[in-house]
Amino acid sequence: MLKFFKLKENKTTVRREVLAGITTFVSMAYIFFLNPQILGQAGIPSQAVFLAAILVAVFGTLFMGLFANVPFALAPGIGMQAYFTYTIVFGFGFSWQQALAIVFLVGLVDIVITLSHGRRAIVKGIPVELKAAIGGGIGMFVTYIGLKNAGFINFLVDGANIKTVNDQAYTGKATGAIHSLLANGGVTPELTKFNEPAVLLALIGFILLVILVMRRVPGAFLITLVATTLIGIPMGVTNTHIQPGSSVGSAFHQLGGVFGQAFGAQGMGSLFTDWHHASLAIVTIFAMGLTGLFDAIGTLIGIGNQTGIFSQADTKAFEENNGFNSKMDRALVVDTFTTAFAGIAGTSNTTTFIESAAGIAAGARTGLANIVTALGFGLMVIFAPLVSVIPSAATAPLLILVGIMMMGEFKKIAWENLEVAIPAFFTSVFMAFSYSISYGIAAGFIFFIIVKVALGKFKEISPVLLIVSLFFLINFIVLAVM
């Protein structure tokens, strides 16, 4: 063990790695209860989503620890969960089986790009400000969803209130309808009056989460999730009755009906049957692939370089060498293969979780910590029957704060410079207001080209960005004429 994980070389011990692995697990456990809340709205059985997320997280985290020997854990990303349900399924009209096929293809494309080292051209071709705008824009997107799921925002149609998700009348599909009405001036959003139990519970949960996070309490997200659920019992918000038939056995039965559906007749078999769906699928695959690539590289570089997990030599090897000798190269390989597996298993795209920083801060330096984290993920299976018990009011605060934390990317943007600010603004704002990460990226790229051409700086536009923008334009043209 000492030799395999190179503990002495990384100046760490078994005890430190074990404790750090437990810390990462506690920091990330909440994601398995949040995943069914969001993807369940798309029609995937909730218990199946719960188990699929665990299966993928165990696979990716073990793979990362054993192959790359770094303490970064993987699980379905929150931004991609929202994108899966609210954009691909409700916005674009794909079935959840087709959405899973798209996730698999995203992973497949990223595998090809990663193994061929094409990611270097992409990373270098996309301006830093646009990468930051994509990260911050996803934060706005996630926060917006959290605010609505919490019931903090109400929607009025001719003065009549549309009930929120808390009393089960407001679902993801209703979200799409509301955005359609908003576009036609039929709906007015307003701040809630905070006079409903579910809304008050979400507010209590959010305040508790803010306090715990500001006090840097380990496992703040998981503690908030559990505490808010328990507080919701006397308030009448938490459903204490486990659904009939809910058990670990039934959860695995549900998973059997979801696993591999990406390749079925309702999945891959119907994904490219007409030009409309084909164009949307291609653009979505491209946008999700870019987002996942930037997210993974940003997390790995941001945390890895700061903590010394990735040395300067390792970073240089990633940027210049053609092999897979660097830790970062191997970590990206793991990230892409895990996303492909996610589409097969029945969940949304995975990502290298920023919460890994909690374990790294506790001393994790090698893949041994990941082995411990993965074991913790595996033990989560016993909680499958409780998936239906967690109310939306308990998960909404987590979405809001995660979104806020992601907006930290905006500080990398020189907002005082319109040459930078205009494309960055459209990238981030379009993501939240159009309910689509794809359209946000498209708007940002297109306006980046317009600005550069206007300034006579066409040579500063990389071929990669031009090609991507062309794909987006073709998609918009197809949508306009159909």
Tab-separated table of C-alpha atoms in Angstrom:
chain	number	residue	atom	x	y	z
A	1	MET	CA	0.000	0.000	0.000
A	2	LEU	CA	2.756	2.437	0.938
A	3	LYS	CA	4.557	1.690	-2.319
A	4	PHE	CA	1.500	1.579	-4.602
A	5	PHE	CA	0.130	4.962	-3.495
A	6	LYS	CA	3.617	6.440	-2.939
A	7	LEU	CA	2.692	7.723	0.505
A	8	LYS	CA	6.249	8.602	1.520
A	9	GLU	CA	6.912	10.490	-1.701
A	10	ASN	CA	3.741	12.521	-1.108
A	11	LYS	CA	4.623	13.091	2.555
A	12	THR	CA	1.459	11.520	3.968
A	13	THR	CA	0.356	8.546	6.086
A	14	VAL	CA	-2.342	5.874	6.003
A	15	ARG	CA	-4.138	7.441	8.973
A	16	ARG	CA	-4.160	10.885	7.377
A	17	GLU	CA	-5.445	9.522	4.068
A	18	VAL	CA	-8.238	7.540	5.765
A	19	LEU	CA	-9.452	10.517	7.799
A	20	ALA	CA	-9.273	12.773	4.755
A	21	GLY	CA	-11.220	10.246	2.667
A	22	ILE	CA	-13.971	10.191	5.280
A	23	THR	CA	-14.037	14.002	5.222
A	24	THR	CA	-14.567	14.051	1.450
A	25	PHE	CA	-17.329	11.448	1.752
A	26	VAL	CA	-19.204	13.442	4.404
A	27	SER	CA	-18.842	16.611	2.316
A	28	MET	CA	-20.293	14.940	-0.792
A	29	ALA	CA	-22.946	12.544	0.557
A	30	TYR	CA	-25.723	15.100	0.021
A	31	ILE	CA	-25.381	14.798	-3.764
A	32	PHE	CA	-26.993	11.344	-3.767
A	33	PHE	CA	-30.226	12.771	-2.320
A	34	LEU	CA	-30.170	15.829	-4.591
A	35	ASN	CA	-29.689	13.786	-7.770
A	36	PRO	CA	-33.077	11.957	-7.593
A	37	GLN	CA	-34.853	15.234	-6.768
A	38	ILE	CA	-33.751	16.776	-10.070
A	39	LEU	CA	-33.486	13.824	-12.457
A	40	GLY	CA	-36.645	12.255	-11.027
A	41	GLN	CA	-38.601	15.157	-12.549
A	42	ALA	CA	-37.407	14.011	-15.976
A	43	GLY	CA	-39.237	10.721	-15.463
A	44	ILE	CA	-36.408	8.441	-14.327
A	45	PRO	CA	-37.450	6.360	-11.277
A	46	SER	CA	-35.993	8.128	-8.242
A	47	GLN	CA	-34.546	5.062	-6.539
A	48	ALA	CA	-32.878	4.015	-9.801
A	49	VAL	CA	-31.268	7.453	-10.101
A	50	PHE	CA	-30.097	7.199	-6.486
A	51	LEU	CA	-28.360	3.868	-7.096
A	52	ALA	CA	-27.025	4.900	-10.509
A	53	ALA	CA	-25.353	7.943	-8.960
A	54	ILE	CA	-23.767	5.766	-6.264
A	55	LEU	CA	-22.594	3.201	-8.810
A	56	VAL	CA	-21.008	5.860	-11.008
A	57	ALA	CA	-19.452	7.721	-8.068
A	58	VAL	CA	-17.891	4.523	-6.712
A	59	PHE	CA	-16.551	3.609	-10.163
A	60	GLY	CA	-15.125	7.051	-10.923
A	61	THR	CA	-13.690	7.680	-7.462
A	62	LEU	CA	-11.992	4.265	-7.322
A	63	PHE	CA	-10.709	4.678	-10.883
A	64	MET	CA	-9.307	8.125	-10.021
A	65	GLY	CA	-7.572	6.798	-6.919
A	66	LEU	CA	-6.082	3.689	-8.516
A	67	PHE	CA	-5.184	5.045	-11.965
A	68	ALA	CA	-4.320	8.690	-11.323
A	69	ASN	CA	-3.375	8.369	-7.622
A	70	VAL	CA	-4.944	11.705	-6.714
A	71	PRO	CA	-7.625	12.425	-4.058
A	72	PHE	CA	-10.344	13.834	-6.301
A	73	ALA	CA	-13.790	12.234	-5.971
A	74	LEU	CA	-16.324	12.094	-8.807
A	75	ALA	CA	-20.138	12.144	-8.848
A	76	PRO	CA	-22.963	13.551	-11.031
A	77	GLY	CA	-22.481	17.326	-11.225
A	78	ILE	CA	-25.260	19.614	-10.002
A	79	GLY	CA	-25.083	21.911	-13.013
A	80	MET	CA	-25.351	18.973	-15.379
A	81	GLN	CA	-28.251	17.499	-13.397
A	82	ALA	CA	-30.162	20.733	-13.953
A	83	TYR	CA	-29.139	20.834	-17.604
A	84	PHE	CA	-30.270	17.234	-18.091
A	85	THR	CA	-33.779	17.836	-16.732
A	86	TYR	CA	-34.656	21.442	-17.420
A	87	THR	CA	-32.916	21.962	-20.770
A	88	ILE	CA	-32.530	18.607	-22.539
A	89	VAL	CA	-35.785	16.978	-21.399
A	90	PHE	CA	-38.174	19.886	-20.679
A	91	GLY	CA	-36.606	22.506	-22.935
A	92	PHE	CA	-35.587	20.482	-26.002
A	93	GLY	CA	-38.237	17.779	-25.676
A	94	PHE	CA	-35.971	14.726	-25.508
A	95	SER	CA	-37.065	11.682	-23.519
A	96	TRP	CA	-34.969	10.723	-20.505
A	97	GLN	CA	-33.714	7.710	-22.449
A	98	GLN	CA	-32.495	10.006	-25.230
A	99	ALA	CA	-30.949	12.322	-22.645
A	100	LEU	CA	-28.982	9.383	-21.237
A	101	ALA	CA	-27.818	8.553	-24.766
A	102	ILE	CA	-26.597	12.150	-25.090
A	103	VAL	CA	-24.695	11.832	-21.794
A	104	PHE	CA	-23.002	8.670	-23.082
A	105	LEU	CA	-22.065	10.382	-26.365
A	106	VAL	CA	-20.679	13.363	-24.446
A	107	GLY	CA	-18.425	10.979	-22.565
A	108	LEU	CA	-17.458	9.206	-25.783
A	109	VAL	CA	-16.564	12.459	-27.540
A	110	ASP	CA	-14.576	13.615	-24.517
A	111	ILE	CA	-12.725	10.284	-24.453
A	112	VAL	CA	-11.690	10.756	-28.100
A	113	ILE	CA	-10.673	14.366	-27.462
A	114	THR	CA	-8.728	13.431	-24.343
A	115	LEU	CA	-6.927	10.409	-25.802
A	116	SER	CA	-6.027	12.349	-28.954
A	117	HIS	CA	-4.838	15.319	-26.873
A	118	GLY	CA	-7.293	17.542	-28.749
A	119	ARG	CA	-8.284	19.048	-25.402
A	120	ARG	CA	-5.129	21.181	-25.472
A	121	ALA	CA	-6.290	22.925	-28.636
A	122	ILE	CA	-9.736	23.461	-27.126
A	123	VAL	CA	-8.415	24.737	-23.807
A	124	LYS	CA	-6.037	27.133	-25.537
A	125	GLY	CA	-8.631	28.186	-28.130
A	126	ILE	CA	-11.332	29.340	-25.707
A	127	PRO	CA	-10.520	32.670	-23.970
A	128	VAL	CA	-10.102	32.570	-20.200
A	129	GLU	CA	-12.919	35.100	-19.729
A	130	LEU	CA	-15.410	32.914	-21.607
A	131	LYS	CA	-14.419	29.861	-19.569
A	132	ALA	CA	-15.028	31.888	-16.411
A	133	ALA	CA	-18.362	33.140	-17.759
A	134	ILE	CA	-19.455	29.559	-18.440
A	135	GLY	CA	-18.651	28.530	-14.860
A	136	GLY	CA	-20.345	31.571	-13.358
A	137	GLY	CA	-23.325	31.255	-15.694
A	138	ILE	CA	-23.932	27.681	-14.577
A	139	GLY	CA	-23.893	29.060	-11.040
A	140	MET	CA	-26.659	31.538	-11.944
A	141	PHE	CA	-28.601	28.728	-13.593
A	142	VAL	CA	-28.360	26.459	-10.551
A	143	THR	CA	-29.202	29.285	-8.124
A	144	TYR	CA	-32.283	30.233	-10.139
A	145	ILE	CA	-33.534	26.654	-9.975
A	146	GLY	CA	-32.854	26.536	-6.241
A	147	LEU	CA	-34.769	29.778	-5.627
A	148	LYS	CA	-37.789	28.461	-7.500
A	149	ASN	CA	-37.678	25.015	-5.928
A	150	ALA	CA	-37.541	26.689	-2.525
A	151	GLY	CA	-40.633	28.696	-3.439
A	152	PHE	CA	-38.827	31.999	-2.892
A	153	ILE	CA	-40.019	33.138	-6.322
A	154	ASN	CA	-43.696	33.005	-7.290
A	155	PHE	CA	-45.169	33.466	-10.746
A	156	LEU	CA	-48.388	35.351	-11.414
A	157	VAL	CA	-50.630	34.837	-14.448
A	158	ASP	CA	-53.019	37.786	-14.669
A	159	GLY	CA	-52.582	38.250	-10.926
A	160	ALA	CA	-53.239	34.606	-10.017
A	161	ASN	CA	-50.429	32.777	-8.238
A	162	ILE	CA	-48.934	29.632	-9.744
A	163	LYS	CA	-48.256	27.257	-6.861
A	164	THR	CA	-44.674	26.285	-6.262
A	165	VAL	CA	-43.009	22.903	-6.286
A	166	ASN	CA	-43.566	22.635	-2.543
A	167	ASP	CA	-47.221	21.653	-2.921
A	168	GLN	CA	-46.467	19.435	-5.913
A	169	ALA	CA	-48.252	21.584	-8.489
A	170	TYR	CA	-45.096	23.124	-9.870
A	171	THR	CA	-42.800	20.656	-11.617
A	172	GLY	CA	-40.024	20.890	-14.136
A	173	LYS	CA	-42.524	20.667	-16.985
A	174	ALA	CA	-44.450	23.550	-15.481
A	175	THR	CA	-41.139	25.398	-15.453
A	176	GLY	CA	-40.932	25.103	-19.222
A	177	ALA	CA	-44.492	26.357	-19.586
A	178	ILE	CA	-43.775	29.318	-17.330
A	179	HIS	CA	-40.723	30.299	-19.358
A	180	SER	CA	-42.831	30.115	-22.502
A	181	LEU	CA	-45.398	32.434	-20.910
A	182	LEU	CA	-42.644	34.739	-19.670
A	183	ALA	CA	-41.395	35.103	-23.228
A	184	ASN	CA	-44.870	36.233	-24.283
A	185	GLY	CA	-45.411	38.539	-21.334
A	186	GLY	CA	-48.014	36.271	-19.733
A	187	VAL	CA	-46.285	35.712	-16.405
A	188	THR	CA	-44.933	38.096	-13.797
A	189	PRO	CA	-42.392	36.791	-11.278
A	190	GLU	CA	-42.488	38.117	-7.712
A	191	LEU	CA	-40.894	37.434	-4.342
A	192	THR	CA	-42.945	35.075	-2.178
A	193	LYS	CA	-44.700	36.340	0.960
A	194	PHE	CA	-43.089	33.563	3.050
A	195	ASN	CA	-46.429	32.440	4.464
A	196	GLU	CA	-46.292	28.755	3.512
A	197	PRO	CA	-44.680	25.990	5.634
A	198	ALA	CA	-42.544	24.615	2.803
A	199	VAL	CA	-41.176	28.049	1.910
A	200	LEU	CA	-40.408	28.797	5.558
A	201	LEU	CA	-38.670	25.418	5.892
A	202	ALA	CA	-36.491	26.195	2.874
A	203	LEU	CA	-35.618	29.567	4.406
A	204	ILE	CA	-34.692	27.905	7.717
A	205	GLY	CA	-32.564	25.395	5.836
A	206	PHE	CA	-30.780	28.087	3.853
A	207	ILE	CA	-30.008	30.184	6.934
A	208	LEU	CA	-28.706	27.072	8.719
A	209	LEU	CA	-26.543	26.171	5.728
A	210	VAL	CA	-25.070	29.673	5.503
A	211	ILE	CA	-24.197	29.616	9.202
A	212	LEU	CA	-22.566	26.174	8.995
A	213	VAL	CA	-20.603	27.026	5.850
A	214	MET	CA	-19.411	30.353	7.239
A	215	ARG	CA	-18.310	28.560	10.410
A	216	ARG	CA	-16.555	25.993	8.172
A	217	VAL	CA	-18.309	23.060	9.800
A	218	PRO	CA	-17.309	19.771	8.093
A	219	GLY	CA	-20.226	18.155	6.239
A	220	ALA	CA	-22.286	21.370	6.346
A	221	PHE	CA	-24.372	20.350	3.315
A	222	LEU	CA	-25.212	16.898	4.660
A	223	ILE	CA	-26.000	18.265	8.134
A	224	THR	CA	-28.331	20.866	6.628
A	225	LEU	CA	-30.078	18.270	4.466
A	226	VAL	CA	-30.755	15.980	7.445
A	227	ALA	CA	-31.641	18.787	9.870
A	228	THR	CA	-34.047	20.487	7.448
A	229	THR	CA	-35.756	17.177	6.713
A	230	LEU	CA	-36.238	16.542	10.441
A	231	ILE	CA	-37.472	20.090	11.110
A	232	GLY	CA	-39.970	19.598	8.295
A	233	ILE	CA	-41.708	16.740	10.171
A	234	PRO	CA	-43.570	18.863	12.766
A	235	MET	CA	-44.143	21.510	10.078
A	236	GLY	CA	-46.003	18.941	7.976
A	237	VAL	CA	-43.646	19.319	5.004
A	238	THR	CA	-41.556	16.140	5.318
A	239	ASN	CA	-43.389	13.005	4.259
A	240	THR	CA	-42.599	10.465	6.980
A	241	HIS	CA	-44.369	7.628	5.170
A	242	ILE	CA	-41.949	5.644	3.043
A	243	GLN	CA	-43.597	4.744	-0.255
A	244	PRO	CA	-44.943	1.166	-0.417
A	245	GLY	CA	-42.451	-1.161	-2.024
A	246	SER	CA	-39.521	1.131	-1.284
A	247	SER	CA	-36.576	-1.043	-0.321
A	248	VAL	CA	-33.039	-1.721	-1.399
A	249	GLY	CA	-34.343	-4.648	-3.435
A	250	SER	CA	-36.951	-2.550	-5.240
A	251	ALA	CA	-34.316	0.110	-5.888
A	252	PHE	CA	-32.111	-2.419	-7.678
A	253	HIS	CA	-35.176	-3.616	-9.597
A	254	GLN	CA	-35.796	-0.039	-10.762
A	255	LEU	CA	-32.142	0.311	-11.714
A	256	GLY	CA	-32.473	-2.787	-13.879
A	257	GLY	CA	-35.120	-0.979	-15.912
A	258	VAL	CA	-32.897	2.076	-16.391
A	259	PHE	CA	-29.387	0.631	-16.793
A	260	GLY	CA	-28.456	0.508	-20.488
A	261	GLN	CA	-31.588	2.328	-21.694
A	262	ALA	CA	-29.313	4.824	-23.458
A	263	PHE	CA	-28.775	2.163	-26.137
A	264	GLY	CA	-32.419	1.114	-26.508
A	265	ALA	CA	-34.963	2.001	-29.171
A	266	GLN	CA	-36.185	4.933	-27.059
A	267	GLY	CA	-32.630	6.127	-26.508
A	268	MET	CA	-29.877	6.038	-29.097
A	269	GLY	CA	-32.214	4.379	-31.577
A	270	SER	CA	-34.448	7.451	-31.816
A	271	LEU	CA	-31.950	10.234	-31.125
A	272	PHE	CA	-31.125	11.128	-34.743
A	273	THR	CA	-34.395	10.280	-36.489
A	274	ASP	CA	-35.098	13.826	-37.721
A	275	TRP	CA	-33.104	16.981	-38.450
A	276	HIS	CA	-34.598	18.932	-35.571
A	277	HIS	CA	-33.611	16.423	-32.892
A	278	ALA	CA	-30.312	15.621	-34.605
A	279	SER	CA	-29.199	19.268	-34.665
A	280	LEU	CA	-30.207	19.791	-31.041
A	281	ALA	CA	-28.437	16.587	-30.011
A	282	ILE	CA	-25.186	17.549	-31.752
A	283	VAL	CA	-25.149	21.047	-30.244
A	284	THR	CA	-26.007	19.669	-26.794
A	285	ILE	CA	-23.243	17.065	-26.977
A	286	PHE	CA	-20.781	19.751	-27.976
A	287	ALA	CA	-21.876	22.205	-25.277
A	288	MET	CA	-21.948	19.599	-22.498
A	289	GLY	CA	-18.580	18.258	-23.576
A	290	LEU	CA	-16.993	21.702	-23.465
A	291	THR	CA	-18.581	22.497	-20.114
A	292	GLY	CA	-17.440	19.216	-18.573
A	293	LEU	CA	-13.928	19.659	-19.928
A	294	PHE	CA	-13.574	23.191	-18.536
A	295	ASP	CA	-15.110	22.149	-15.223
A	296	ALA	CA	-12.735	19.215	-14.774
A	297	ILE	CA	-9.622	21.126	-15.771
A	298	GLY	CA	-10.627	24.117	-13.645
A	299	THR	CA	-11.145	21.982	-10.537
A	300	LEU	CA	-7.997	19.921	-11.032
A	301	ILE	CA	-5.738	22.885	-11.737
A	302	GLY	CA	-7.343	25.180	-9.157
A	303	ILE	CA	-7.089	22.744	-6.253
A	304	GLY	CA	-4.187	20.599	-7.435
A	305	ASN	CA	-1.716	23.403	-8.056
A	306	GLN	CA	-2.655	25.290	-4.907
A	307	THR	CA	-2.134	22.274	-2.656
A	308	GLY	CA	0.902	20.850	-4.423
A	309	ILE	CA	-0.834	17.663	-5.594
A	310	PHE	CA	0.155	18.694	-9.103
A	311	SER	CA	3.732	19.891	-9.262
A	312	GLN	CA	4.988	22.419	-11.800
A	313	ALA	CA	6.605	19.545	-13.666
A	314	ASP	CA	3.279	17.707	-13.762
A	315	THR	CA	1.461	20.760	-15.125
A	316	LYS	CA	4.171	21.290	-17.740
A	317	ALA	CA	3.932	17.641	-18.790
A	318	PHE	CA	0.170	18.048	-19.243
A	319	GLU	CA	0.629	21.106	-21.454
A	320	GLU	CA	3.527	19.857	-23.588
A	321	ASN	CA	3.874	16.062	-23.608
A	322	ASN	CA	1.956	13.681	-25.852
A	323	GLY	CA	1.826	10.785	-23.423
A	324	PHE	CA	-0.236	10.173	-20.302
A	325	ASN	CA	2.531	10.355	-17.776
A	326	SER	CA	1.212	13.297	-15.767
A	327	LYS	CA	-1.316	12.931	-12.968
A	328	MET	CA	-3.525	15.544	-14.626
A	329	ASP	CA	-3.590	13.629	-17.924
A	330	ARG	CA	-4.670	10.451	-16.144
A	331	ALA	CA	-7.227	12.333	-14.037
A	332	LEU	CA	-8.879	13.737	-17.181
A	333	VAL	CA	-8.999	10.267	-18.711
A	334	VAL	CA	-10.867	9.045	-15.624
A	335	ASP	CA	-13.256	11.990	-15.751
A	336	THR	CA	-14.267	11.316	-19.359
A	337	PHE	CA	-14.681	7.548	-18.984
A	338	THR	CA	-16.839	8.065	-15.899
A	339	THR	CA	-19.221	10.368	-17.776
A	340	ALA	CA	-19.640	7.748	-20.506
A	341	PHE	CA	-20.434	5.174	-17.828
A	342	ALA	CA	-22.951	7.590	-16.267
A	343	GLY	CA	-25.012	7.543	-19.462
A	344	ILE	CA	-25.039	3.745	-19.381
A	345	ALA	CA	-25.879	3.487	-15.668
A	346	GLY	CA	-28.725	6.007	-15.747
A	347	THR	CA	-27.611	9.402	-14.475
A	348	SER	CA	-26.301	12.746	-15.684
A	349	ASN	CA	-22.724	13.762	-16.472
A	350	THR	CA	-20.187	13.300	-13.735
A	351	THR	CA	-17.578	15.811	-12.696
A	352	THR	CA	-14.570	16.076	-10.433
A	353	PHE	CA	-16.197	17.546	-7.322
A	354	ILE	CA	-14.938	20.761	-5.792
A	355	GLU	CA	-15.885	19.250	-2.403
A	356	SER	CA	-12.746	17.138	-2.776
A	357	ALA	CA	-11.018	20.241	-1.468
A	358	ALA	CA	-12.425	19.420	1.987
A	359	GLY	CA	-10.581	16.109	2.067
A	360	ILE	CA	-7.446	17.652	0.602
A	361	ALA	CA	-7.540	20.330	3.288
A	362	ALA	CA	-7.744	17.485	5.822
A	363	GLY	CA	-4.516	16.039	4.459
A	364	ALA	CA	-5.396	13.869	1.439
A	365	ARG	CA	-2.560	13.685	-1.056
A	366	THR	CA	-2.953	10.300	-2.796
A	367	GLY	CA	-5.527	7.960	-4.247
A	368	LEU	CA	-5.759	6.052	-0.967
A	369	ALA	CA	-8.147	8.713	0.315
A	370	ASN	CA	-10.345	8.026	-2.714
A	371	ILE	CA	-10.584	4.347	-1.813
A	372	VAL	CA	-12.016	5.315	1.575
A	373	THR	CA	-14.390	7.860	-0.010
A	374	ALA	CA	-15.615	5.270	-2.530
A	375	LEU	CA	-16.328	2.776	0.264
A	376	GLY	CA	-18.436	5.434	1.968
A	377	PHE	CA	-20.338	6.043	-1.261
A	378	GLY	CA	-21.033	2.314	-1.553
A	379	LEU	CA	-22.537	2.182	1.943
A	380	MET	CA	-25.072	4.847	0.887
A	381	VAL	CA	-27.054	2.088	-0.865
A	382	ILE	CA	-28.850	1.270	2.399
A	383	PHE	CA	-30.534	4.699	2.323
A	384	ALA	CA	-32.332	4.056	-0.988
A	385	PRO	CA	-35.783	3.686	0.659
A	386	LEU	CA	-35.456	7.187	2.158
A	387	VAL	CA	-35.150	8.981	-1.185
A	388	SER	CA	-38.858	9.829	-1.267
A	389	VAL	CA	-38.745	11.231	2.275
A	390	ILE	CA	-36.412	14.164	1.526
A	391	PRO	CA	-38.551	17.246	0.660
A	392	SER	CA	-37.632	19.772	-2.020
A	393	ALA	CA	-37.422	22.391	0.722
A	394	ALA	CA	-34.424	20.497	2.127
A	395	THR	CA	-32.500	20.275	-1.154
A	396	ALA	CA	-33.290	23.735	-2.554
A	397	PRO	CA	-30.971	25.568	-0.104
A	398	LEU	CA	-28.090	23.376	-1.273
A	399	LEU	CA	-28.704	24.356	-4.884
A	400	ILE	CA	-28.805	28.042	-4.009
A	401	LEU	CA	-25.500	28.028	-2.134
A	402	VAL	CA	-23.709	25.802	-4.657
A	403	GLY	CA	-24.778	28.263	-7.357
A	404	ILE	CA	-23.475	31.178	-5.317
A	405	MET	CA	-20.131	29.441	-4.845
A	406	MET	CA	-19.852	28.783	-8.583
A	407	MET	CA	-20.315	32.493	-9.315
A	408	GLY	CA	-16.851	33.069	-7.927
A	409	GLU	CA	-15.679	32.524	-11.501
A	410	PHE	CA	-16.970	36.002	-12.375
A	411	LYS	CA	-14.032	37.603	-10.550
A	412	LYS	CA	-11.788	36.419	-13.399
A	413	ILE	CA	-13.642	38.658	-15.841
A	414	ALA	CA	-12.551	42.266	-16.494
A	415	TRP	CA	-16.078	43.716	-16.499
A	416	GLU	CA	-14.776	47.247	-17.014
A	417	ASN	CA	-13.543	46.212	-20.471
A	418	LEU	CA	-16.526	45.941	-22.872
A	419	GLU	CA	-14.472	43.837	-25.266
A	420	VAL	CA	-14.455	41.193	-22.558
A	421	ALA	CA	-17.689	42.053	-20.754
A	422	ILE	CA	-20.123	41.807	-23.689
A	423	PRO	CA	-19.490	38.143	-24.637
A	424	ALA	CA	-19.068	37.190	-20.959
A	425	PHE	CA	-22.401	38.830	-20.095
A	426	PHE	CA	-24.322	37.017	-22.817
A	427	THR	CA	-22.676	33.715	-21.926
A	428	SER	CA	-23.685	33.856	-18.275
A	429	VAL	CA	-27.027	35.638	-18.428
A	430	PHE	CA	-28.392	33.568	-21.329
A	431	MET	CA	-27.709	30.382	-19.371
A	432	ALA	CA	-30.020	31.399	-16.539
A	433	PHE	CA	-32.684	33.296	-18.478
A	434	SER	CA	-32.968	30.919	-21.445
A	435	TYR	CA	-32.706	27.882	-19.153
A	436	SER	CA	-29.986	26.463	-21.373
A	437	ILE	CA	-26.241	26.118	-20.897
A	438	SER	CA	-25.919	25.439	-24.634
A	439	TYR	CA	-27.563	28.704	-25.632
A	440	GLY	CA	-25.441	30.604	-23.127
A	441	ILE	CA	-22.239	29.239	-24.631
A	442	ALA	CA	-23.570	29.921	-28.126
A	443	ALA	CA	-24.459	33.547	-27.335
A	444	GLY	CA	-21.083	34.175	-25.724
A	445	PHE	CA	-19.092	32.675	-28.581
A	446	ILE	CA	-21.065	34.496	-31.271
A	447	PHE	CA	-20.780	37.885	-29.553
A	448	PHE	CA	-17.070	37.266	-28.955
A	449	ILE	CA	-16.623	36.919	-32.723
A	450	ILE	CA	-18.775	40.001	-33.418
A	451	VAL	CA	-16.745	42.117	-30.973
A	452	LYS	CA	-13.402	40.942	-32.353
A	453	VAL	CA	-14.468	41.541	-35.955
A	454	ALA	CA	-15.746	45.021	-35.030
A	455	LEU	CA	-12.336	45.835	-33.538
A	456	GLY	CA	-10.438	44.414	-36.492
A	457	LYS	CA	-8.999	41.612	-34.355
A	458	PHE	CA	-10.171	38.640	-36.411
A	459	LYS	CA	-6.774	36.966	-36.019
A	460	GLU	CA	-7.423	36.655	-32.267
A	461	ILE	CA	-10.318	34.276	-32.940
A	462	SER	CA	-9.145	30.674	-32.721
A	463	PRO	CA	-10.216	28.134	-35.381
A	464	VAL	CA	-11.751	26.007	-32.591
A	465	LEU	CA	-14.034	28.845	-31.501
A	466	LEU	CA	-15.031	29.583	-35.107
A	467	ILE	CA	-15.941	25.940	-35.734
A	468	VAL	CA	-17.968	25.691	-32.531
A	469	SER	CA	-19.795	28.932	-33.294
A	470	LEU	CA	-20.588	27.689	-36.794
A	471	PHE	CA	-22.255	24.610	-35.300
A	472	PHE	CA	-24.344	26.829	-33.054
A	473	LEU	CA	-25.371	29.091	-35.942
A	474	ILE	CA	-26.426	26.111	-38.053
A	475	ASN	CA	-28.523	24.894	-35.129
A	476	PHE	CA	-30.245	28.278	-34.766
A	477	ILE	CA	-30.955	28.399	-38.493
A	478	VAL	CA	-32.465	24.903	-38.393
A	479	LEU	CA	-34.651	25.895	-35.432
A	480	ALA	CA	-35.770	29.071	-37.190
A	481	VAL	CA	-36.886	27.423	-40.438
A	482	MET	CA	-38.563	24.362	-38.889
